[in-house]
């Protein structure tokens, strides 16, 4: 287990009109940009003698300099091989002339509640520290850890700031998980900590060694929800279990395998699933191109299907367009929605319109933001990026109304240009 020190450059625009709401509204944040170096500290785990290291994305993500310090005080510069904000994992590489000490990965599916574990890390930057506890829970999801899609192992071993990216190991010294977050009211450990399971870490290491620069996450192409007591009663289940499919992309691999809305996924590869993050985790620990065995209920019958694992298709083309100068809406850049872009941005299946990818010029101060979904402009429906260009060129008016979605909620802006 190693200590990690990361530096990143943070740019901040200082407005000359700060404090004057009228001028800020008129001119926006047009001040000079100042840069400063932000330091972060955390922990990591060496997973191979040739210097493969795992840590958290929130420790090293966007870092311009990463320094790894071993217990014997040897220091190495590290480079990022693979990083993923959604999973909060990052794979690093350090170069050493000698073989490095490393930890074996344990099959995290075989971990049991009550097992003794050790949390090892660099709390508050004081140096490598070991704390002990037990496995308090498994398959934790939907908790306020900052990772809405997370799936975690819970432990009562004390985890504090600086422990992020460190090791949760069993009594045989095998890596059970990577410590990532806590639930706390005090800012420190209250005995409720969470670790990313080792089986997902193993997939990240495999993809990093294969040269992937982005984690290739299997695409489900569905919207699912946990079956609660009310839903269980409606479906005629004796106990609430599984994930019910409430919506599905027509190109979803689940649709290809014969599942449809209203079906209830009970297990993936023999492992029971009771929440969408748990189902996605079961998919993510398997390689793209393979198939998973899904057991599900359909019209009261228990069936099985082989679901192919694939990345979200990047079709139809995004066709990124920018409204040119000299016309209304100048500086607005939009892209067509497709399954891959929806998955990247967390946009619900079935959402129509185009997404704002960039804004420059006067529009930047008129309320629109990157990530907004545009559905209508001046009452004209927007389905493609070409629709935006057509409206901008055709409309002979200074008054504009833009309707769309932001964070799943409707918005409507009226402005003059």
mmCIF file of C-alpha atoms in Angstrom:
data_model
loop_
_atom_site.group_PDB
_atom_site.id
_atom_site.type_symbol
_atom_site.label_atom_id
_atom_site.label_comp_id
_atom_site.label_asym_id
_atom_site.label_seq_id
_atom_site.Cartn_x
_atom_site.Cartn_y
_atom_site.Cartn_z
ATOM 1 C CA UNK A 1 0.000 0.000 0.000
ATOM 2 C CA UNK A 2 1.385 3.400 -1.005
ATOM 3 C CA UNK A 3 0.832 7.071 -0.269
ATOM 4 C CA UNK A 4 -0.195 9.252 -3.201
ATOM 5 C CA UNK A 5 0.328 12.990 -3.578
ATOM 6 C CA UNK A 6 -1.301 14.676 -6.571
ATOM 7 C CA UNK A 7 -1.189 18.219 -7.925
ATOM 8 C CA UNK A 8 -3.657 19.735 -10.345
ATOM 9 C CA UNK A 9 -3.921 23.193 -11.870
ATOM 10 C CA UNK A 10 -7.224 24.909 -11.132
ATOM 11 C CA UNK A 11 -8.223 27.927 -13.182
ATOM 12 C CA UNK A 12 -10.605 30.515 -11.800
ATOM 13 C CA UNK A 13 -12.018 33.514 -13.613
ATOM 14 C CA UNK A 14 -12.114 36.604 -11.377
ATOM 15 C CA UNK A 15 -14.878 39.008 -12.387
ATOM 16 C CA UNK A 16 -14.185 42.756 -12.062
ATOM 17 C CA UNK A 17 -17.917 43.116 -11.359
ATOM 18 C CA UNK A 18 -17.979 40.718 -8.407
ATOM 19 C CA UNK A 19 -20.532 41.910 -5.867
ATOM 20 C CA UNK A 20 -22.418 44.056 -8.375
ATOM 21 C CA UNK A 21 -25.357 41.884 -9.422
ATOM 22 C CA UNK A 22 -26.469 44.260 -12.187
ATOM 23 C CA UNK A 23 -23.106 44.311 -13.977
ATOM 24 C CA UNK A 24 -22.585 40.584 -13.406
ATOM 25 C CA UNK A 25 -25.948 39.920 -15.060
ATOM 26 C CA UNK A 26 -25.139 42.196 -17.996
ATOM 27 C CA UNK A 27 -21.522 41.237 -18.605
ATOM 28 C CA UNK A 28 -21.155 37.875 -16.926
ATOM 29 C CA UNK A 29 -17.890 36.555 -15.537
ATOM 30 C CA UNK A 30 -15.449 38.150 -17.985
ATOM 31 C CA UNK A 31 -12.502 38.798 -15.708
ATOM 32 C CA UNK A 32 -8.947 37.539 -15.966
ATOM 33 C CA UNK A 33 -8.231 33.880 -15.395
ATOM 34 C CA UNK A 34 -6.027 33.002 -12.455
ATOM 35 C CA UNK A 35 -4.378 29.638 -12.012
ATOM 36 C CA UNK A 36 -3.438 27.942 -8.775
ATOM 37 C CA UNK A 37 -2.085 24.531 -7.861
ATOM 38 C CA UNK A 38 -4.409 22.361 -5.803
ATOM 39 C CA UNK A 39 -2.882 19.546 -3.775
ATOM 40 C CA UNK A 40 -4.588 16.298 -2.819
ATOM 41 C CA UNK A 41 -3.440 13.280 -0.893
ATOM 42 C CA UNK A 42 -4.654 9.738 -0.755
ATOM 43 C CA UNK A 43 -3.573 6.155 -0.955
ATOM 44 C CA UNK A 44 -3.054 3.447 -3.531
ATOM 45 C CA UNK A 45 -2.366 -0.263 -3.845
ATOM 46 C CA UNK A 46 0.376 -1.902 -5.922
ATOM 47 C CA UNK A 47 -1.139 -4.842 -7.810
ATOM 48 C CA UNK A 48 1.861 -6.146 -9.773
ATOM 49 C CA UNK A 49 5.611 -6.298 -9.363
ATOM 50 C CA UNK A 50 6.047 -4.155 -12.481
ATOM 51 C CA UNK A 51 4.247 -1.164 -10.950
ATOM 52 C CA UNK A 52 0.510 -1.315 -11.660
ATOM 53 C CA UNK A 53 -1.208 0.780 -8.967
ATOM 54 C CA UNK A 54 -4.913 1.301 -8.258
ATOM 55 C CA UNK A 55 -6.366 4.354 -6.537
ATOM 56 C CA UNK A 56 -9.508 6.492 -6.603
ATOM 57 C CA UNK A 57 -10.365 8.828 -9.449
ATOM 58 C CA UNK A 58 -11.135 11.589 -6.959
ATOM 59 C CA UNK A 59 -7.552 11.341 -5.696
ATOM 60 C CA UNK A 60 -5.694 11.517 -9.026
ATOM 61 C CA UNK A 61 -8.288 12.574 -11.617
ATOM 62 C CA UNK A 62 -7.206 15.596 -13.706
ATOM 63 C CA UNK A 63 -3.857 15.678 -11.879
ATOM 64 C CA UNK A 64 -0.866 17.191 -13.672
ATOM 65 C CA UNK A 65 1.650 15.545 -11.345
ATOM 66 C CA UNK A 66 1.303 12.339 -9.314
ATOM 67 C CA UNK A 67 3.882 11.154 -6.805
ATOM 68 C CA UNK A 68 3.755 7.657 -5.265
ATOM 69 C CA UNK A 69 5.617 7.061 -1.998
ATOM 70 C CA UNK A 70 6.280 3.555 -0.687
ATOM 71 C CA UNK A 71 6.542 2.619 2.989
ATOM 72 C CA UNK A 72 10.347 2.498 2.713
ATOM 73 C CA UNK A 73 10.216 6.123 1.412
ATOM 74 C CA UNK A 74 11.063 5.288 -2.178
ATOM 75 C CA UNK A 75 9.333 7.776 -4.466
ATOM 76 C CA UNK A 76 8.132 7.417 -8.045
ATOM 77 C CA UNK A 77 6.418 9.614 -10.580
ATOM 78 C CA UNK A 78 3.227 7.964 -11.796
ATOM 79 C CA UNK A 79 1.243 8.223 -15.001
ATOM 80 C CA UNK A 80 -2.430 7.440 -15.440
ATOM 81 C CA UNK A 81 -3.225 4.434 -17.628
ATOM 82 C CA UNK A 82 -6.986 4.378 -17.136
ATOM 83 C CA UNK A 83 -9.327 6.558 -15.096
ATOM 84 C CA UNK A 84 -13.089 6.541 -14.706
ATOM 85 C CA UNK A 85 -15.028 9.163 -12.762
ATOM 86 C CA UNK A 86 -18.216 7.087 -12.655
ATOM 87 C CA UNK A 87 -16.565 4.126 -10.927
ATOM 88 C CA UNK A 88 -14.152 6.361 -8.976
ATOM 89 C CA UNK A 89 -11.229 4.165 -9.987
ATOM 90 C CA UNK A 90 -7.890 4.955 -11.592
ATOM 91 C CA UNK A 91 -5.057 2.677 -12.700
ATOM 92 C CA UNK A 92 -1.551 4.151 -12.485
ATOM 93 C CA UNK A 93 1.878 2.962 -13.620
ATOM 94 C CA UNK A 94 5.188 3.535 -11.902
ATOM 95 C CA UNK A 95 8.593 2.477 -13.249
ATOM 96 C CA UNK A 96 11.089 0.720 -10.992
ATOM 97 C CA UNK A 97 14.389 -1.025 -11.638
ATOM 98 C CA UNK A 98 13.507 -3.665 -9.056
ATOM 99 C CA UNK A 99 10.424 -5.793 -8.461
ATOM 100 C CA UNK A 100 7.867 -4.074 -6.251
ATOM 101 C CA UNK A 101 5.835 -5.610 -3.409
ATOM 102 C CA UNK A 102 2.222 -6.182 -4.409
ATOM 103 C CA UNK A 103 -1.111 -7.556 -3.197
ATOM 104 C CA UNK A 104 -3.156 -10.405 -4.609
ATOM 105 C CA UNK A 105 -6.781 -9.757 -5.523
ATOM 106 C CA UNK A 106 -9.436 -11.820 -3.767
ATOM 107 C CA UNK A 107 -12.699 -12.916 -5.396
ATOM 108 C CA UNK A 108 -14.920 -10.316 -3.734
ATOM 109 C CA UNK A 109 -18.047 -12.382 -4.466
ATOM 110 C CA UNK A 110 -16.845 -14.839 -1.824
ATOM 111 C CA UNK A 111 -16.506 -12.250 0.936
ATOM 112 C CA UNK A 112 -18.919 -12.794 3.830
ATOM 113 C CA UNK A 113 -20.437 -10.449 6.393
ATOM 114 C CA UNK A 114 -18.539 -10.660 9.683
ATOM 115 C CA UNK A 115 -15.118 -11.388 8.175
ATOM 116 C CA UNK A 116 -12.178 -9.611 9.777
ATOM 117 C CA UNK A 117 -10.563 -6.980 7.544
ATOM 118 C CA UNK A 118 -7.853 -4.324 7.736
ATOM 119 C CA UNK A 119 -8.036 -0.853 6.187
ATOM 120 C CA UNK A 120 -4.613 0.457 5.182
ATOM 121 C CA UNK A 121 -3.959 3.986 3.989
ATOM 122 C CA UNK A 122 -2.582 7.450 4.661
ATOM 123 C CA UNK A 123 -5.181 9.176 6.890
ATOM 124 C CA UNK A 124 -4.753 12.953 7.067
ATOM 125 C CA UNK A 125 -1.327 12.511 5.455
ATOM 126 C CA UNK A 126 0.299 11.300 8.692
ATOM 127 C CA UNK A 127 1.750 8.180 7.081
ATOM 128 C CA UNK A 128 0.765 4.607 6.450
ATOM 129 C CA UNK A 129 -1.762 3.473 9.048
ATOM 130 C CA UNK A 130 -3.619 0.216 9.675
ATOM 131 C CA UNK A 131 -7.076 -0.013 11.253
ATOM 132 C CA UNK A 132 -9.195 -3.100 11.811
ATOM 133 C CA UNK A 133 -12.848 -4.022 11.562
ATOM 134 C CA UNK A 134 -15.237 -6.427 9.922
ATOM 135 C CA UNK A 135 -17.258 -6.674 6.746
ATOM 136 C CA UNK A 136 -20.486 -4.979 7.849
ATOM 137 C CA UNK A 137 -22.514 -5.405 4.684
ATOM 138 C CA UNK A 138 -22.420 -6.373 1.029
ATOM 139 C CA UNK A 139 -24.097 -5.105 -2.132
ATOM 140 C CA UNK A 140 -24.562 -1.575 -0.790
ATOM 141 C CA UNK A 141 -25.985 0.769 -3.415
ATOM 142 C CA UNK A 142 -28.133 3.880 -3.617
ATOM 143 C CA UNK A 143 -26.296 5.499 -0.718
ATOM 144 C CA UNK A 144 -25.103 9.082 -0.415
ATOM 145 C CA UNK A 145 -21.466 8.500 -1.328
ATOM 146 C CA UNK A 146 -21.313 10.819 -4.334
ATOM 147 C CA UNK A 147 -21.440 7.832 -6.678
ATOM 148 C CA UNK A 148 -25.080 7.220 -7.605
ATOM 149 C CA UNK A 149 -24.245 4.065 -9.554
ATOM 150 C CA UNK A 150 -21.903 2.672 -6.969
ATOM 151 C CA UNK A 151 -21.933 -0.843 -5.573
ATOM 152 C CA UNK A 152 -19.896 -1.270 -2.428
ATOM 153 C CA UNK A 153 -18.642 -3.467 0.356
ATOM 154 C CA UNK A 154 -19.385 -1.891 3.744
ATOM 155 C CA UNK A 155 -16.941 -2.015 6.651
ATOM 156 C CA UNK A 156 -16.671 -0.561 10.142
ATOM 157 C CA UNK A 157 -12.866 -0.359 9.905
ATOM 158 C CA UNK A 158 -12.054 3.345 10.456
ATOM 159 C CA UNK A 159 -11.604 5.185 7.152
ATOM 160 C CA UNK A 160 -10.622 8.859 7.239
ATOM 161 C CA UNK A 161 -9.583 11.543 4.715
ATOM 162 C CA UNK A 162 -6.399 10.304 3.061
ATOM 163 C CA UNK A 163 -7.503 6.669 3.183
ATOM 164 C CA UNK A 164 -9.215 7.028 -0.206
ATOM 165 C CA UNK A 165 -7.671 4.623 -2.696
ATOM 166 C CA UNK A 166 -6.188 2.489 0.053
ATOM 167 C CA UNK A 167 -6.586 -1.212 0.657
ATOM 168 C CA UNK A 168 -9.243 -3.197 2.436
ATOM 169 C CA UNK A 169 -7.598 -6.592 2.953
ATOM 170 C CA UNK A 170 -8.621 -9.882 4.538
ATOM 171 C CA UNK A 171 -6.643 -11.723 7.204
ATOM 172 C CA UNK A 172 -4.590 -13.427 4.478
ATOM 173 C CA UNK A 173 -3.476 -10.068 3.067
ATOM 174 C CA UNK A 174 -5.555 -10.291 -0.109
ATOM 175 C CA UNK A 175 -7.228 -7.194 -1.507
ATOM 176 C CA UNK A 176 -10.978 -7.300 -0.870
ATOM 177 C CA UNK A 177 -11.698 -3.773 -2.069
ATOM 178 C CA UNK A 178 -10.437 -0.224 -2.570
ATOM 179 C CA UNK A 179 -11.558 2.191 0.151
ATOM 180 C CA UNK A 180 -13.469 5.045 -1.427
ATOM 181 C CA UNK A 181 -15.911 6.862 0.876
ATOM 182 C CA UNK A 182 -17.675 7.109 4.220
ATOM 183 C CA UNK A 183 -20.997 8.202 5.626
ATOM 184 C CA UNK A 184 -20.412 10.697 8.413
ATOM 185 C CA UNK A 185 -21.975 13.547 10.337
ATOM 186 C CA UNK A 186 -18.729 14.664 11.908
ATOM 187 C CA UNK A 187 -16.346 14.665 8.945
ATOM 188 C CA UNK A 188 -14.434 11.706 10.350
ATOM 189 C CA UNK A 189 -15.071 7.993 10.563
ATOM 190 C CA UNK A 190 -18.326 6.917 12.189
ATOM 191 C CA UNK A 191 -17.789 3.259 11.401
ATOM 192 C CA UNK A 192 -19.638 3.310 8.095
ATOM 193 C CA UNK A 193 -17.105 3.043 5.287
ATOM 194 C CA UNK A 194 -17.317 1.725 1.743
ATOM 195 C CA UNK A 195 -14.922 -0.057 -0.594
ATOM 196 C CA UNK A 196 -15.118 -0.790 -4.318
ATOM 197 C CA UNK A 197 -15.096 -4.600 -4.747
ATOM 198 C CA UNK A 198 -11.879 -6.233 -5.950
ATOM 199 C CA UNK A 199 -13.651 -7.942 -8.855
ATOM 200 C CA UNK A 200 -14.328 -4.567 -10.481
ATOM 201 C CA UNK A 201 -10.740 -3.504 -9.799
ATOM 202 C CA UNK A 202 -9.604 -6.632 -11.661
ATOM 203 C CA UNK A 203 -11.561 -5.587 -14.768
ATOM 204 C CA UNK A 204 -9.947 -2.152 -14.676
ATOM 205 C CA UNK A 205 -6.487 -3.694 -14.468
ATOM 206 C CA UNK A 206 -7.260 -5.994 -17.410
ATOM 207 C CA UNK A 207 -8.465 -3.120 -19.578
ATOM 208 C CA UNK A 208 -5.496 -0.933 -18.621
ATOM 209 C CA UNK A 209 -3.088 -3.706 -19.644
ATOM 210 C CA UNK A 210 -4.981 -4.040 -22.941
ATOM 211 C CA UNK A 211 -4.272 -0.370 -23.655
ATOM 212 C CA UNK A 212 -7.764 1.016 -23.123
ATOM 213 C CA UNK A 213 -7.723 4.717 -22.249
ATOM 214 C CA UNK A 214 -11.374 4.743 -21.165
ATOM 215 C CA UNK A 215 -13.183 2.052 -19.223
ATOM 216 C CA UNK A 216 -15.291 0.008 -21.620
ATOM 217 C CA UNK A 217 -18.498 -0.322 -19.629
ATOM 218 C CA UNK A 218 -21.163 -2.778 -20.813
ATOM 219 C CA UNK A 219 -24.346 -1.023 -21.862
ATOM 220 C CA UNK A 220 -27.657 -2.156 -20.430
ATOM 221 C CA UNK A 221 -29.903 0.164 -22.433
ATOM 222 C CA UNK A 222 -32.695 -0.069 -19.885
ATOM 223 C CA UNK A 223 -34.205 1.909 -17.034
ATOM 224 C CA UNK A 224 -34.742 -0.339 -14.047
ATOM 225 C CA UNK A 225 -35.969 0.040 -10.499
ATOM 226 C CA UNK A 226 -35.798 -2.104 -7.410
ATOM 227 C CA UNK A 227 -38.875 -4.155 -6.649
ATOM 228 C CA UNK A 228 -40.336 -2.878 -3.367
ATOM 229 C CA UNK A 229 -43.214 -4.372 -1.386
ATOM 230 C CA UNK A 230 -45.831 -2.463 -3.362
ATOM 231 C CA UNK A 231 -44.442 -3.595 -6.725
ATOM 232 C CA UNK A 232 -44.004 -7.141 -5.439
ATOM 233 C CA UNK A 233 -47.675 -7.277 -4.526
ATOM 234 C CA UNK A 234 -48.633 -5.973 -7.963
ATOM 235 C CA UNK A 235 -46.508 -8.617 -9.686
ATOM 236 C CA UNK A 236 -47.757 -11.380 -7.427
ATOM 237 C CA UNK A 237 -44.398 -11.976 -5.730
ATOM 238 C CA UNK A 238 -44.264 -13.361 -2.206
ATOM 239 C CA UNK A 239 -41.170 -11.260 -1.389
ATOM 240 C CA UNK A 240 -39.730 -8.147 -3.074
ATOM 241 C CA UNK A 241 -36.799 -9.180 -5.247
ATOM 242 C CA UNK A 242 -35.141 -8.274 -8.510
ATOM 243 C CA UNK A 243 -35.027 -5.272 -10.819
ATOM 244 C CA UNK A 244 -38.088 -4.466 -12.916
ATOM 245 C CA UNK A 245 -37.473 -3.054 -16.408
ATOM 246 C CA UNK A 246 -39.541 0.123 -16.737
ATOM 247 C CA UNK A 247 -38.161 1.363 -20.069
ATOM 248 C CA UNK A 248 -35.834 0.013 -22.735
ATOM 249 C CA UNK A 249 -33.899 1.266 -25.731
ATOM 250 C CA UNK A 250 -34.923 -0.650 -28.835
ATOM 251 C CA UNK A 251 -31.249 -1.459 -29.472
ATOM 252 C CA UNK A 252 -30.642 -2.687 -25.906
ATOM 253 C CA UNK A 253 -28.878 -6.062 -25.568
ATOM 254 C CA UNK A 254 -31.683 -7.047 -23.191
ATOM 255 C CA UNK A 255 -34.179 -6.409 -26.005
ATOM 256 C CA UNK A 256 -32.008 -8.509 -28.325
ATOM 257 C CA UNK A 257 -32.201 -11.350 -25.790
ATOM 258 C CA UNK A 258 -35.997 -11.194 -25.671
ATOM 259 C CA UNK A 259 -36.649 -9.199 -22.492
ATOM 260 C CA UNK A 260 -39.064 -6.287 -22.426
ATOM 261 C CA UNK A 261 -40.599 -3.622 -20.164
ATOM 262 C CA UNK A 262 -42.347 -5.184 -17.185
ATOM 263 C CA UNK A 263 -39.962 -8.142 -16.965
ATOM 264 C CA UNK A 264 -38.127 -8.579 -13.658
ATOM 265 C CA UNK A 265 -34.414 -9.453 -13.665
ATOM 266 C CA UNK A 266 -33.775 -11.813 -10.743
ATOM 267 C CA UNK A 267 -30.125 -12.757 -11.199
ATOM 268 C CA UNK A 268 -27.073 -12.295 -13.387
ATOM 269 C CA UNK A 269 -24.710 -15.250 -13.741
ATOM 270 C CA UNK A 270 -26.370 -16.880 -10.754
ATOM 271 C CA UNK A 271 -25.922 -13.842 -8.494
ATOM 272 C CA UNK A 272 -29.157 -12.297 -7.205
ATOM 273 C CA UNK A 273 -29.659 -8.630 -8.122
ATOM 274 C CA UNK A 274 -32.015 -6.349 -6.210
ATOM 275 C CA UNK A 275 -30.986 -2.888 -7.393
ATOM 276 C CA UNK A 276 -29.958 -1.380 -10.761
ATOM 277 C CA UNK A 277 -26.380 -0.591 -9.586
ATOM 278 C CA UNK A 278 -25.996 -4.216 -8.516
ATOM 279 C CA UNK A 279 -27.105 -5.431 -11.946
ATOM 280 C CA UNK A 280 -24.735 -3.011 -13.695
ATOM 281 C CA UNK A 281 -21.889 -4.173 -11.453
ATOM 282 C CA UNK A 282 -22.520 -7.797 -12.423
ATOM 283 C CA UNK A 283 -22.297 -6.764 -16.065
ATOM 284 C CA UNK A 284 -19.180 -4.618 -15.567
ATOM 285 C CA UNK A 285 -17.047 -7.424 -14.123
ATOM 286 C CA UNK A 286 -17.384 -9.389 -17.366
ATOM 287 C CA UNK A 287 -15.517 -8.590 -20.615
ATOM 288 C CA UNK A 288 -17.180 -6.919 -23.574
ATOM 289 C CA UNK A 289 -18.111 -9.511 -26.196
ATOM 290 C CA UNK A 290 -19.074 -12.219 -23.729
ATOM 291 C CA UNK A 291 -22.600 -13.129 -22.672
ATOM 292 C CA UNK A 292 -24.187 -13.093 -19.246
ATOM 293 C CA UNK A 293 -26.903 -15.488 -18.129
ATOM 294 C CA UNK A 294 -29.937 -13.565 -16.934
ATOM 295 C CA UNK A 295 -32.760 -15.174 -14.999
ATOM 296 C CA UNK A 296 -35.971 -13.160 -15.140
ATOM 297 C CA UNK A 297 -39.717 -13.247 -14.619
ATOM 298 C CA UNK A 298 -42.019 -12.564 -17.555
ATOM 299 C CA UNK A 299 -45.792 -12.877 -17.167
ATOM 300 C CA UNK A 300 -45.261 -14.967 -14.061
ATOM 301 C CA UNK A 301 -42.863 -17.421 -15.740
ATOM 302 C CA UNK A 302 -39.222 -17.770 -14.718
ATOM 303 C CA UNK A 303 -37.011 -17.758 -17.812
ATOM 304 C CA UNK A 304 -33.315 -17.507 -18.655
ATOM 305 C CA UNK A 305 -31.619 -15.647 -21.480
ATOM 306 C CA UNK A 306 -28.102 -15.080 -22.755
ATOM 307 C CA UNK A 307 -27.540 -11.315 -22.927
ATOM 308 C CA UNK A 308 -24.575 -10.111 -25.042
ATOM 309 C CA UNK A 309 -22.248 -7.569 -23.460
ATOM 310 C CA UNK A 310 -21.617 -4.559 -25.688
ATOM 311 C CA UNK A 311 -20.691 -0.905 -25.380
ATOM 312 C CA UNK A 312 -23.365 1.658 -26.096
ATOM 313 C CA UNK A 313 -23.570 2.313 -29.867
ATOM 314 C CA UNK A 314 -22.406 5.737 -31.026
ATOM 315 C CA UNK A 315 -25.102 5.876 -33.715
ATOM 316 C CA UNK A 316 -26.796 7.805 -35.166
ATOM 317 C CA UNK A 317 -23.838 10.185 -35.628
ATOM 318 C CA UNK A 318 -23.527 13.000 -33.088
ATOM 319 C CA UNK A 319 -23.083 15.468 -35.962
ATOM 320 C CA UNK A 320 -21.718 18.236 -33.730
ATOM 321 C CA UNK A 321 -22.620 21.651 -35.168
ATOM 322 C CA UNK A 322 -21.868 25.236 -34.120
ATOM 323 C CA UNK A 323 -24.106 28.135 -35.083
ATOM 324 C CA UNK A 324 -21.881 30.495 -37.069
ATOM 325 C CA UNK A 325 -21.292 34.193 -36.563
ATOM 326 C CA UNK A 326 -23.585 36.766 -38.058
ATOM 327 C CA UNK A 327 -26.790 34.885 -37.210
ATOM 328 C CA UNK A 328 -28.890 34.520 -34.105
ATOM 329 C CA UNK A 329 -27.752 31.943 -31.517
ATOM 330 C CA UNK A 330 -24.161 32.425 -32.702
ATOM 331 C CA UNK A 331 -21.680 30.407 -30.646
ATOM 332 C CA UNK A 332 -24.121 27.647 -29.700
ATOM 333 C CA UNK A 333 -22.663 24.141 -30.222
ATOM 334 C CA UNK A 334 -24.997 21.133 -30.157
ATOM 335 C CA UNK A 335 -24.860 17.379 -30.792
ATOM 336 C CA UNK A 336 -27.410 14.717 -31.652
ATOM 337 C CA UNK A 337 -28.337 12.317 -28.866
ATOM 338 C CA UNK A 338 -27.525 8.633 -29.278
ATOM 339 C CA UNK A 339 -27.191 5.702 -26.847
ATOM 340 C CA UNK A 340 -23.483 6.287 -26.166
ATOM 341 C CA UNK A 341 -23.918 9.996 -25.470
ATOM 342 C CA UNK A 342 -26.936 9.325 -23.256
ATOM 343 C CA UNK A 343 -24.906 6.783 -21.288
ATOM 344 C CA UNK A 344 -21.953 9.183 -20.938
ATOM 345 C CA UNK A 345 -24.131 12.049 -19.744
ATOM 346 C CA UNK A 346 -26.591 10.051 -17.649
ATOM 347 C CA UNK A 347 -29.509 11.074 -19.859
ATOM 348 C CA UNK A 348 -32.635 8.892 -19.571
ATOM 349 C CA UNK A 349 -33.546 6.533 -22.397
ATOM 350 C CA UNK A 350 -36.096 8.017 -24.765
ATOM 351 C CA UNK A 351 -35.059 11.637 -24.219
ATOM 352 C CA UNK A 352 -35.530 13.582 -27.459
ATOM 353 C CA UNK A 353 -33.791 16.717 -28.696
ATOM 354 C CA UNK A 354 -30.163 17.817 -29.006
ATOM 355 C CA UNK A 355 -27.601 18.430 -26.278
ATOM 356 C CA UNK A 356 -25.628 21.641 -25.756
ATOM 357 C CA UNK A 357 -21.920 20.769 -25.764
ATOM 358 C CA UNK A 358 -20.470 24.290 -25.708
ATOM 359 C CA UNK A 359 -21.539 27.930 -25.566
ATOM 360 C CA UNK A 360 -19.495 30.968 -26.531
ATOM 361 C CA UNK A 361 -20.264 34.603 -27.206
ATOM 362 C CA UNK A 362 -23.282 36.487 -25.813
ATOM 363 C CA UNK A 363 -25.342 33.321 -25.305
ATOM 364 C CA UNK A 364 -23.019 32.284 -22.504
ATOM 365 C CA UNK A 365 -24.607 34.884 -20.222
ATOM 366 C CA UNK A 366 -28.247 34.271 -21.141
ATOM 367 C CA UNK A 367 -28.986 31.173 -19.072
ATOM 368 C CA UNK A 368 -28.147 28.214 -21.320
ATOM 369 C CA UNK A 369 -25.608 25.697 -20.012
ATOM 370 C CA UNK A 370 -23.546 22.808 -21.290
ATOM 371 C CA UNK A 371 -25.551 19.616 -20.916
ATOM 372 C CA UNK A 372 -28.929 21.262 -21.541
ATOM 373 C CA UNK A 373 -31.282 19.314 -23.812
ATOM 374 C CA UNK A 374 -32.951 21.589 -26.382
ATOM 375 C CA UNK A 375 -36.415 20.460 -27.501
ATOM 376 C CA UNK A 376 -37.995 23.589 -28.996
ATOM 377 C CA UNK A 377 -36.768 26.940 -30.280
ATOM 378 C CA UNK A 378 -39.421 29.604 -30.894
ATOM 379 C CA UNK A 379 -42.050 26.876 -30.890
ATOM 380 C CA UNK A 380 -40.312 24.781 -33.553
ATOM 381 C CA UNK A 381 -39.476 21.210 -32.585
ATOM 382 C CA UNK A 382 -35.789 20.285 -32.411
ATOM 383 C CA UNK A 383 -34.798 16.716 -33.263
ATOM 384 C CA UNK A 384 -31.361 17.132 -34.878
ATOM 385 C CA UNK A 385 -28.476 19.564 -34.942
ATOM 386 C CA UNK A 386 -29.511 20.594 -38.444
ATOM 387 C CA UNK A 387 -32.845 21.754 -36.995
ATOM 388 C CA UNK A 388 -30.957 24.191 -34.757
ATOM 389 C CA UNK A 389 -28.996 25.622 -37.691
ATOM 390 C CA UNK A 390 -32.184 25.968 -39.730
ATOM 391 C CA UNK A 391 -34.053 27.801 -36.974
ATOM 392 C CA UNK A 392 -31.097 30.116 -36.346
ATOM 393 C CA UNK A 393 -30.885 31.000 -40.050
ATOM 394 C CA UNK A 394 -34.616 31.214 -40.793
ATOM 395 C CA UNK A 395 -36.006 33.104 -37.822
ATOM 396 C CA UNK A 396 -36.021 36.863 -38.487
ATOM 397 C CA UNK A 397 -36.557 38.070 -34.952
ATOM 398 C CA UNK A 398 -34.691 39.430 -31.967
ATOM 399 C CA UNK A 399 -36.986 37.670 -29.498
ATOM 400 C CA UNK A 400 -36.155 34.064 -28.708
ATOM 401 C CA UNK A 401 -37.629 31.326 -26.591
ATOM 402 C CA UNK A 402 -35.754 28.104 -25.912
ATOM 403 C CA UNK A 403 -37.466 25.141 -24.208
ATOM 404 C CA UNK A 404 -35.691 22.050 -22.997
ATOM 405 C CA UNK A 405 -34.577 19.847 -20.134
ATOM 406 C CA UNK A 406 -31.926 20.340 -17.476
ATOM 407 C CA UNK A 407 -31.326 17.567 -14.995
ATOM 408 C CA UNK A 408 -34.586 15.958 -16.066
ATOM 409 C CA UNK A 409 -36.594 19.119 -15.330
ATOM 410 C CA UNK A 410 -38.169 21.372 -17.923
ATOM 411 C CA UNK A 411 -36.883 24.889 -18.479
ATOM 412 C CA UNK A 412 -37.871 27.794 -20.707
ATOM 413 C CA UNK A 413 -35.691 30.815 -21.465
ATOM 414 C CA UNK A 414 -36.781 34.022 -23.156
ATOM 415 C CA UNK A 415 -34.178 36.532 -24.303
ATOM 416 C CA UNK A 416 -33.287 39.113 -26.938
ATOM 417 C CA UNK A 417 -30.228 38.975 -29.182
#
